[in-house]
Amino acid sequence: MGLFDFLRSRPRNTAAMATERLRIIVAQERAQSGRPDYLPLLRRELLEVIRKYVNIDPDAIDIHIDRDGDQEVLELSVALPEKPRDPAAAAAAAGEL
Amino acid sequence: MTEIIVVTSGKGGVGKTTTSASVAVGLAKRGKKVAVIDFDVGLRNLDLIMGCERRVVYDFVNVIQGECTLKQALIKDKRIDTLYVLAASQTRDKDALSKEGVERVLNELAEDGFDYVICDSPAGIEKGAALAMYFADRAIVVVNPEVSSVRDSDRILGLLASKTRRAENGSGGVEQHLLLTRYNPERVAGGDMMGINDVKEILGIEVLGVIPESPGVLTASNSGIPVILDEDSAAGQAYADAVARLCGENRPLRFIDAQKKGLLARIFGS
């Protein structure tokens, strides 16, 4: 630190930024570790099947594996849109336009 | 009882080999019989850091493949009687190591009365690194106070907790120690390097030691003398402290506070 350093603006505390970013990413990665590798594929295939009948948002599927003692529970939640659309009807409607 | 200690990190270039060499020397100086094994097949460097690169005749892979005996491949250190180095192969690929082969070598070292076997892991999480940690009783996780090193170390901690013999047979898991290297107290004080407690809190394991960034580390590797033998350097003393803690001694951390600058340095900058 030299005589005129106080004139320069002090850089932000980057160590605190590093700590905060690491806290978040490490917590996220720990939560993911130990999950079976097939979950993302399972999620994608389920999405495709459901979309044959109901046009849902890609984010509308939530898959969790919870461990309860020595039992594993696969929890699947699908949020349906408020007015379920029939894909065939939707296609027909699109054709009329 | 032989204790197997893996020195690992995930990320490369953080000081695994420097640490392996210094911990091995430190334990041997305390009268323990120590073997240090380089698991980095294809990119061996422990021999250079230990200063025995011209004495490598047979290596770890030769022993595993039965091309020589373990005794022929162990290089006796010229400074300390109870210290031996087992070099990695420079010419083979990493598939030359096998779990059975590594286990056989470790068992033979135990039969020969070694107190400690230090496994110097390669960077990454592939076969060499996986085998280096598999049989470990304790792990020294080497971390720089820097985002990519900390994140990679957390990955390694996850693997230590699941992909090791102790984890698989339920014998309490691998004891984990955090070793912070390249620590710069001035930069921590200035707010642009994470401090000991930040890293400790993120990773959630106990600190074995803090090695300050020190010119002694480079001069030691230049000359093939493990830095712990340079008793004048801060890094050498910090490694000696870490080894003492590894042996159960209680020593306070040193070299973790910023040096106060003199008046002239403050006025004219440094």
Tab-separated table of C-alpha atoms in Angstrom:
chain	number	residue	atom	x	y	z
A	1	MET	CA	0.000	0.000	0.000
A	2	GLY	CA	1.573	3.264	-1.057
A	3	LEU	CA	0.941	6.860	-0.057
A	4	PHE	CA	-1.754	7.557	-2.635
A	5	ASP	CA	-3.506	4.225	-2.551
A	6	PHE	CA	-6.377	5.670	-0.530
A	7	LEU	CA	-7.354	7.715	-3.597
A	8	ARG	CA	-8.034	4.575	-5.573
A	9	SER	CA	-11.304	2.878	-4.815
A	10	ARG	CA	-10.826	-0.174	-2.677
A	11	PRO	CA	-11.621	-3.372	-4.616
A	12	ARG	CA	-14.557	-5.380	-3.295
A	13	ASN	CA	-13.864	-8.142	-0.837
A	14	THR	CA	-13.451	-10.936	-3.367
A	15	ALA	CA	-12.649	-13.539	-0.717
A	16	ALA	CA	-16.158	-13.098	0.686
A	17	MET	CA	-17.583	-13.538	-2.822
A	18	ALA	CA	-15.570	-16.746	-3.258
A	19	THR	CA	-16.783	-18.111	0.057
A	20	GLU	CA	-20.405	-17.346	-0.729
A	21	ARG	CA	-20.251	-18.856	-4.230
A	22	LEU	CA	-18.542	-21.986	-2.920
A	23	ARG	CA	-21.062	-22.403	-0.114
A	24	ILE	CA	-23.895	-22.516	-2.627
A	25	ILE	CA	-22.276	-24.752	-5.239
A	26	VAL	CA	-20.842	-27.193	-2.702
A	27	ALA	CA	-24.214	-27.563	-0.961
A	28	GLN	CA	-25.863	-28.173	-4.326
A	29	GLU	CA	-23.282	-30.729	-5.427
A	30	ARG	CA	-23.449	-32.573	-2.120
A	31	ALA	CA	-27.205	-32.858	-2.482
A	32	GLN	CA	-26.758	-34.332	-5.957
A	33	SER	CA	-24.009	-36.772	-5.104
A	34	GLY	CA	-25.229	-40.212	-4.244
A	35	ARG	CA	-28.190	-39.828	-6.570
A	36	PRO	CA	-28.340	-42.521	-9.222
A	37	ASP	CA	-26.919	-41.554	-12.629
A	38	TYR	CA	-30.103	-42.492	-14.426
A	39	LEU	CA	-32.252	-39.740	-12.901
A	40	PRO	CA	-31.798	-37.135	-15.662
A	41	LEU	CA	-32.611	-39.705	-18.383
A	42	LEU	CA	-35.583	-41.029	-16.420
A	43	ARG	CA	-36.828	-37.476	-16.073
A	44	ARG	CA	-36.476	-36.806	-19.813
A	45	GLU	CA	-38.223	-40.029	-20.848
A	46	LEU	CA	-41.057	-39.481	-18.395
A	47	LEU	CA	-41.459	-35.994	-19.784
A	48	GLU	CA	-41.786	-37.388	-23.307
A	49	VAL	CA	-44.405	-39.945	-22.269
A	50	ILE	CA	-46.476	-37.420	-20.339
A	51	ARG	CA	-46.284	-34.954	-23.199
A	52	LYS	CA	-48.034	-37.450	-25.457
A	53	TYR	CA	-51.145	-36.841	-23.363
A	54	VAL	CA	-50.682	-33.523	-21.614
A	55	ASN	CA	-48.611	-30.652	-22.848
A	56	ILE	CA	-46.572	-29.829	-19.787
A	57	ASP	CA	-43.668	-27.565	-19.182
A	58	PRO	CA	-40.177	-29.204	-19.091
A	59	ASP	CA	-39.717	-27.777	-15.586
A	60	ALA	CA	-42.968	-29.249	-14.358
A	61	ILE	CA	-41.402	-32.589	-13.441
A	62	ASP	CA	-39.644	-32.969	-10.148
A	63	ILE	CA	-37.860	-36.184	-9.221
A	64	HIS	CA	-36.389	-36.927	-5.824
A	65	ILE	CA	-34.897	-39.973	-4.239
A	66	ASP	CA	-35.235	-39.983	-0.499
A	67	ARG	CA	-33.635	-42.438	1.836
A	68	ASP	CA	-35.741	-43.628	4.718
A	69	GLY	CA	-33.709	-46.094	6.756
A	70	ASP	CA	-32.746	-48.799	4.281
A	71	GLN	CA	-35.698	-48.003	2.025
A	72	GLU	CA	-35.355	-45.699	-0.947
A	73	VAL	CA	-38.377	-43.751	-2.074
A	74	LEU	CA	-38.615	-42.382	-5.595
A	75	GLU	CA	-40.790	-39.325	-5.433
A	76	LEU	CA	-42.174	-37.969	-8.678
A	77	SER	CA	-44.265	-34.861	-8.902
A	78	VAL	CA	-45.770	-33.498	-12.102
A	79	ALA	CA	-47.463	-30.113	-12.165
A	80	LEU	CA	-50.240	-30.152	-14.779
A	81	PRO	CA	-51.220	-26.939	-16.539
A	82	GLU	CA	-54.458	-25.379	-15.332
A	83	LYS	CA	-56.420	-26.286	-18.443
A	84	PRO	CA	-55.093	-29.574	-19.793
A	85	ARG	CA	-54.868	-29.358	-23.534
A	86	ASP	CA	-55.454	-32.296	-25.799
A	87	PRO	CA	-52.397	-32.365	-28.104
A	88	ALA	CA	-54.523	-33.724	-31.004
A	89	ALA	CA	-57.050	-30.929	-30.592
A	90	ALA	CA	-54.265	-28.422	-30.289
A	91	ALA	CA	-52.727	-29.697	-33.527
A	92	ALA	CA	-56.100	-29.548	-35.276
A	93	ALA	CA	-56.592	-26.001	-34.034
A	94	ALA	CA	-53.178	-25.098	-35.346
A	95	GLY	CA	-54.095	-26.676	-38.710
A	96	GLU	CA	-57.238	-24.532	-39.031
A	97	LEU	CA	-55.311	-21.309	-38.724
B	1	MET	CA	0.168	-51.823	12.472
B	2	THR	CA	0.811	-50.081	9.169
B	3	GLU	CA	-1.069	-46.874	8.589
B	4	ILE	CA	-1.853	-45.954	4.995
B	5	ILE	CA	-2.155	-42.221	4.335
B	6	VAL	CA	-3.284	-40.868	0.970
B	7	VAL	CA	-2.311	-37.351	-0.069
B	8	THR	CA	-4.970	-36.180	-2.481
B	9	SER	CA	-6.715	-33.049	-3.793
B	10	GLY	CA	-8.627	-33.523	-7.027
B	11	LYS	CA	-7.077	-30.444	-8.593
B	12	GLY	CA	-3.544	-30.536	-9.927
B	13	GLY	CA	-0.688	-28.263	-8.926
B	14	VAL	CA	-1.834	-27.594	-5.371
B	15	GLY	CA	1.117	-29.303	-3.683
B	16	LYS	CA	0.301	-33.008	-3.334
B	17	THR	CA	3.771	-34.270	-4.206
B	18	THR	CA	5.497	-31.561	-2.148
B	19	THR	CA	3.267	-32.583	0.760
B	20	SER	CA	3.798	-36.329	0.265
B	21	ALA	CA	7.560	-35.857	0.254
B	22	SER	CA	7.614	-33.619	3.319
B	23	VAL	CA	5.168	-35.722	5.351
B	24	ALA	CA	7.137	-38.883	4.517
B	25	VAL	CA	10.426	-37.245	5.512
B	26	GLY	CA	8.863	-35.759	8.661
B	27	LEU	CA	7.521	-39.119	9.835
B	28	ALA	CA	10.798	-40.884	9.016
B	29	LYS	CA	12.761	-38.244	10.956
B	30	ARG	CA	10.667	-39.206	13.958
B	31	GLY	CA	12.060	-42.718	13.659
B	32	LYS	CA	9.125	-44.285	11.825
B	33	LYS	CA	9.682	-46.663	8.940
B	34	VAL	CA	8.038	-44.984	5.964
B	35	ALA	CA	7.423	-45.814	2.313
B	36	VAL	CA	6.159	-43.140	-0.057
B	37	ILE	CA	4.542	-44.346	-3.283
B	38	ASP	CA	3.956	-42.316	-6.438
B	39	PHE	CA	0.590	-43.318	-7.961
B	40	ASP	CA	0.897	-40.913	-10.898
B	41	VAL	CA	1.679	-43.488	-13.585
B	42	GLY	CA	2.927	-41.818	-16.743
B	43	LEU	CA	3.720	-38.506	-15.030
B	44	ARG	CA	6.026	-39.398	-12.188
B	45	ASN	CA	7.525	-36.568	-10.192
B	46	LEU	CA	7.907	-37.723	-6.621
B	47	ASP	CA	11.386	-39.030	-7.496
B	48	LEU	CA	12.433	-35.505	-8.548
B	49	ILE	CA	11.016	-33.864	-5.427
B	50	MET	CA	12.736	-36.512	-3.275
B	51	GLY	CA	15.981	-36.073	-5.223
B	52	CYS	CA	16.337	-39.736	-6.199
B	53	GLU	CA	15.406	-39.515	-9.900
B	54	ARG	CA	18.704	-41.007	-11.098
B	55	ARG	CA	18.417	-44.009	-8.838
B	56	VAL	CA	15.116	-45.337	-10.219
B	57	VAL	CA	15.715	-48.769	-11.718
B	58	TYR	CA	12.423	-50.535	-11.089
B	59	ASP	CA	9.070	-48.916	-10.406
B	60	PHE	CA	5.639	-49.566	-8.882
B	61	VAL	CA	4.255	-51.091	-12.092
B	62	ASN	CA	7.237	-53.460	-12.398
B	63	VAL	CA	6.457	-54.743	-8.911
B	64	ILE	CA	2.744	-55.143	-9.625
B	65	GLN	CA	3.454	-57.036	-12.838
B	66	GLY	CA	5.968	-59.301	-11.108
B	67	GLU	CA	8.960	-58.090	-13.126
B	68	CYS	CA	10.971	-57.451	-9.969
B	69	THR	CA	10.632	-57.818	-6.228
B	70	LEU	CA	9.353	-55.021	-4.006
B	71	LYS	CA	12.761	-54.909	-2.319
B	72	GLN	CA	14.457	-54.229	-5.681
B	73	ALA	CA	12.101	-51.368	-6.472
B	74	LEU	CA	12.191	-49.577	-3.109
B	75	ILE	CA	14.726	-46.744	-3.237
B	76	LYS	CA	16.369	-46.130	0.121
B	77	ASP	CA	16.666	-42.451	0.970
B	78	LYS	CA	20.254	-41.227	1.373
B	79	ARG	CA	19.393	-38.806	4.171
B	80	ILE	CA	17.149	-40.863	6.436
B	81	ASP	CA	17.654	-44.585	7.050
B	82	THR	CA	14.010	-45.484	7.548
B	83	LEU	CA	12.634	-43.817	4.420
B	84	TYR	CA	11.946	-45.544	1.097
B	85	VAL	CA	10.551	-44.279	-2.209
B	86	LEU	CA	8.594	-46.326	-4.733
B	87	ALA	CA	8.548	-44.460	-8.052
B	88	ALA	CA	5.709	-44.498	-10.567
B	89	SER	CA	6.260	-45.900	-14.016
B	90	GLN	CA	6.987	-43.228	-16.593
B	91	THR	CA	6.318	-45.372	-19.652
B	92	ARG	CA	3.157	-47.349	-18.926
B	93	ASP	CA	-0.407	-46.123	-18.949
B	94	LYS	CA	-2.569	-45.761	-15.884
B	95	ASP	CA	-4.356	-49.060	-16.537
B	96	ALA	CA	-1.176	-50.852	-15.513
B	97	LEU	CA	-2.301	-50.441	-11.886
B	98	SER	CA	-4.849	-52.907	-10.535
B	99	LYS	CA	-6.643	-53.064	-7.207
B	100	GLU	CA	-5.273	-56.547	-6.503
B	101	GLY	CA	-1.749	-55.494	-7.431
B	102	VAL	CA	-1.828	-52.398	-5.228
B	103	GLU	CA	-3.253	-54.416	-2.339
B	104	ARG	CA	-0.485	-57.011	-2.703
B	105	VAL	CA	2.225	-54.327	-2.540
B	106	LEU	CA	0.607	-52.668	0.488
B	107	ASN	CA	0.315	-56.022	2.272
B	108	GLU	CA	3.949	-56.765	1.578
B	109	LEU	CA	4.978	-53.380	3.013
B	110	ALA	CA	2.941	-54.175	6.132
B	111	GLU	CA	4.711	-57.533	6.465
B	112	ASP	CA	8.053	-55.745	6.142
B	113	GLY	CA	7.209	-53.726	9.243
B	114	PHE	CA	6.548	-50.319	7.709
B	115	ASP	CA	4.802	-47.926	10.120
B	116	TYR	CA	3.463	-45.640	7.416
B	117	VAL	CA	2.765	-45.855	3.704
B	118	ILE	CA	2.193	-42.471	2.057
B	119	CYS	CA	0.265	-42.675	-1.227
B	120	ASP	CA	0.909	-39.672	-3.464
B	121	SER	CA	-2.253	-39.460	-5.575
B	122	PRO	CA	-2.369	-38.128	-9.129
B	123	ALA	CA	-4.712	-35.224	-9.875
B	124	GLY	CA	-8.202	-36.000	-11.096
B	125	ILE	CA	-10.665	-38.666	-10.006
B	126	GLU	CA	-9.731	-41.460	-12.395
B	127	LYS	CA	-8.138	-44.836	-11.818
B	128	GLY	CA	-4.802	-43.742	-10.348
B	129	ALA	CA	-6.467	-41.375	-7.894
B	130	ALA	CA	-9.171	-43.924	-7.064
B	131	LEU	CA	-6.568	-46.613	-6.297
B	132	ALA	CA	-4.377	-44.234	-4.289
B	133	MET	CA	-7.266	-43.562	-1.905
B	134	TYR	CA	-8.950	-46.972	-1.902
B	135	PHE	CA	-6.893	-48.648	0.835
B	136	ALA	CA	-6.241	-45.508	2.911
B	137	ASP	CA	-6.812	-45.261	6.656
B	138	ARG	CA	-6.356	-41.494	6.634
B	139	ALA	CA	-6.416	-38.830	3.969
B	140	ILE	CA	-4.600	-35.531	3.761
B	141	VAL	CA	-6.640	-33.347	1.421
B	142	VAL	CA	-4.390	-30.616	0.043
B	143	VAL	CA	-6.282	-27.412	-0.736
B	144	ASN	CA	-5.310	-23.979	-2.018
B	145	PRO	CA	-7.527	-21.143	-0.763
B	146	GLU	CA	-9.000	-20.727	-4.224
B	147	VAL	CA	-12.427	-21.607	-5.652
B	148	SER	CA	-11.578	-24.448	-8.040
B	149	SER	CA	-9.321	-26.198	-5.549
B	150	VAL	CA	-11.937	-26.026	-2.769
B	151	ARG	CA	-14.713	-27.339	-5.016
B	152	ASP	CA	-12.571	-30.219	-6.303
B	153	SER	CA	-11.580	-31.097	-2.751
B	154	ASP	CA	-15.204	-31.402	-1.786
B	155	ARG	CA	-15.649	-33.922	-4.620
B	156	ILE	CA	-12.690	-35.860	-3.250
B	157	LEU	CA	-14.202	-35.841	0.252
B	158	GLY	CA	-17.348	-37.383	-1.242
B	159	LEU	CA	-15.283	-40.131	-2.880
B	160	LEU	CA	-13.332	-40.784	0.329
B	161	ALA	CA	-16.646	-41.292	2.083
B	162	SER	CA	-17.942	-43.788	-0.473
B	163	LYS	CA	-15.259	-45.281	-2.745
B	164	THR	CA	-12.743	-46.596	-0.212
B	165	ARG	CA	-12.221	-49.924	1.516
B	166	ARG	CA	-12.974	-48.432	4.916
B	167	ALA	CA	-16.223	-46.943	3.607
B	168	GLU	CA	-17.230	-50.204	1.936
B	169	ASN	CA	-16.579	-52.503	4.896
B	170	GLY	CA	-18.105	-50.045	7.345
B	171	SER	CA	-15.006	-49.669	9.518
B	172	GLY	CA	-15.581	-46.018	10.267
B	173	GLY	CA	-14.498	-44.435	7.002
B	174	VAL	CA	-11.258	-42.659	6.196
B	175	GLU	CA	-10.056	-40.060	8.695
B	176	GLN	CA	-9.891	-36.768	6.791
B	177	HIS	CA	-7.422	-33.938	7.329
B	178	LEU	CA	-7.350	-30.563	5.615
B	179	LEU	CA	-3.972	-29.123	4.646
B	180	LEU	CA	-4.114	-25.580	3.310
B	181	THR	CA	-1.152	-24.748	1.094
B	182	ARG	CA	0.036	-21.583	-0.654
B	183	TYR	CA	-1.589	-19.579	2.103
B	184	ASN	CA	-0.859	-15.877	1.932
B	185	PRO	CA	-1.811	-14.136	5.212
B	186	GLU	CA	-1.353	-10.663	3.701
B	187	ARG	CA	-3.849	-11.363	0.956
B	188	VAL	CA	-6.267	-12.890	3.450
B	189	ALA	CA	-5.998	-9.731	5.556
B	190	GLY	CA	-6.600	-7.650	2.436
B	191	GLY	CA	-9.806	-9.543	1.667
B	192	ASP	CA	-8.757	-11.138	-1.592
B	193	MET	CA	-7.954	-14.637	-0.351
B	194	MET	CA	-10.241	-16.954	1.580
B	195	GLY	CA	-9.138	-17.498	5.158
B	196	ILE	CA	-8.625	-20.737	7.082
B	197	ASN	CA	-12.035	-20.635	8.704
B	198	ASP	CA	-13.832	-19.971	5.404
B	199	VAL	CA	-12.315	-23.059	3.784
B	200	LYS	CA	-12.728	-25.148	6.918
B	201	GLU	CA	-16.381	-24.228	7.183
B	202	ILE	CA	-17.142	-24.979	3.528
B	203	LEU	CA	-15.428	-28.376	3.574
B	204	GLY	CA	-16.372	-29.266	7.143
B	205	ILE	CA	-13.156	-31.057	8.147
B	206	GLU	CA	-10.446	-30.346	10.685
B	207	VAL	CA	-7.301	-28.437	9.712
B	208	LEU	CA	-4.088	-30.437	9.938
B	209	GLY	CA	-1.888	-27.551	8.928
B	210	VAL	CA	-1.470	-24.334	7.005
B	211	ILE	CA	1.557	-24.023	4.739
B	212	PRO	CA	2.326	-20.424	3.858
B	213	GLU	CA	3.283	-19.446	0.336
B	214	SER	CA	7.054	-19.497	0.635
B	215	PRO	CA	10.063	-19.166	-1.664
B	216	GLY	CA	11.489	-22.190	0.146
B	217	VAL	CA	9.111	-24.547	-1.693
B	218	LEU	CA	10.570	-23.755	-5.114
B	219	THR	CA	14.188	-23.790	-3.979
B	220	ALA	CA	13.533	-27.142	-2.299
B	221	SER	CA	12.082	-28.711	-5.428
B	222	ASN	CA	14.874	-27.198	-7.533
B	223	SER	CA	17.428	-29.000	-5.420
B	224	GLY	CA	15.522	-32.244	-4.766
B	225	ILE	CA	15.423	-31.718	-1.011
B	226	PRO	CA	11.925	-31.961	0.523
B	227	VAL	CA	11.068	-28.532	1.953
B	228	ILE	CA	10.563	-29.907	5.470
B	229	LEU	CA	14.355	-30.351	5.630
B	230	ASP	CA	14.781	-26.582	5.109
B	231	GLU	CA	14.314	-25.640	8.732
B	232	ASP	CA	14.832	-21.945	8.019
B	233	SER	CA	11.865	-21.665	5.686
B	234	ALA	CA	8.366	-20.952	6.939
B	235	ALA	CA	6.959	-23.752	4.766
B	236	GLY	CA	9.461	-26.249	6.191
B	237	GLN	CA	8.520	-25.350	9.765
B	238	ALA	CA	4.810	-25.429	8.948
B	239	TYR	CA	5.201	-28.944	7.497
B	240	ALA	CA	7.063	-30.066	10.626
B	241	ASP	CA	4.126	-28.783	12.702
B	242	ALA	CA	1.634	-30.609	10.474
B	243	VAL	CA	3.540	-33.893	10.863
B	244	ALA	CA	3.622	-33.407	14.643
B	245	ARG	CA	-0.178	-32.947	14.635
B	246	LEU	CA	-0.522	-36.048	12.452
B	247	CYS	CA	1.281	-37.914	15.255
B	248	GLY	CA	-1.176	-36.556	17.803
B	249	GLU	CA	0.782	-33.584	19.159
B	250	ASN	CA	-1.047	-30.373	19.861
B	251	ARG	CA	0.647	-27.450	18.154
B	252	PRO	CA	-0.827	-24.010	17.470
B	253	LEU	CA	-0.965	-22.824	13.851
B	254	ARG	CA	1.889	-20.525	12.833
B	255	PHE	CA	2.505	-18.198	9.868
B	256	ILE	CA	-1.183	-17.355	9.599
B	257	ASP	CA	-1.092	-13.667	10.498
B	258	ALA	CA	-0.087	-10.850	8.163
B	259	GLN	CA	3.315	-9.357	8.904
B	260	LYS	CA	3.152	-5.796	10.181
B	261	LYS	CA	4.814	-3.526	7.667
B	262	GLY	CA	7.443	-1.026	8.701
B	263	LEU	CA	6.855	2.719	8.314
B	264	LEU	CA	8.928	2.994	5.133
B	265	ALA	CA	7.168	0.059	3.507
B	266	ARG	CA	3.830	1.631	4.353
B	267	ILE	CA	4.725	4.990	2.853
B	268	PHE	CA	6.400	3.786	-0.290
B	269	GLY	CA	4.446	0.584	-0.865
B	270	SER	CA	5.983	-2.801	-1.345
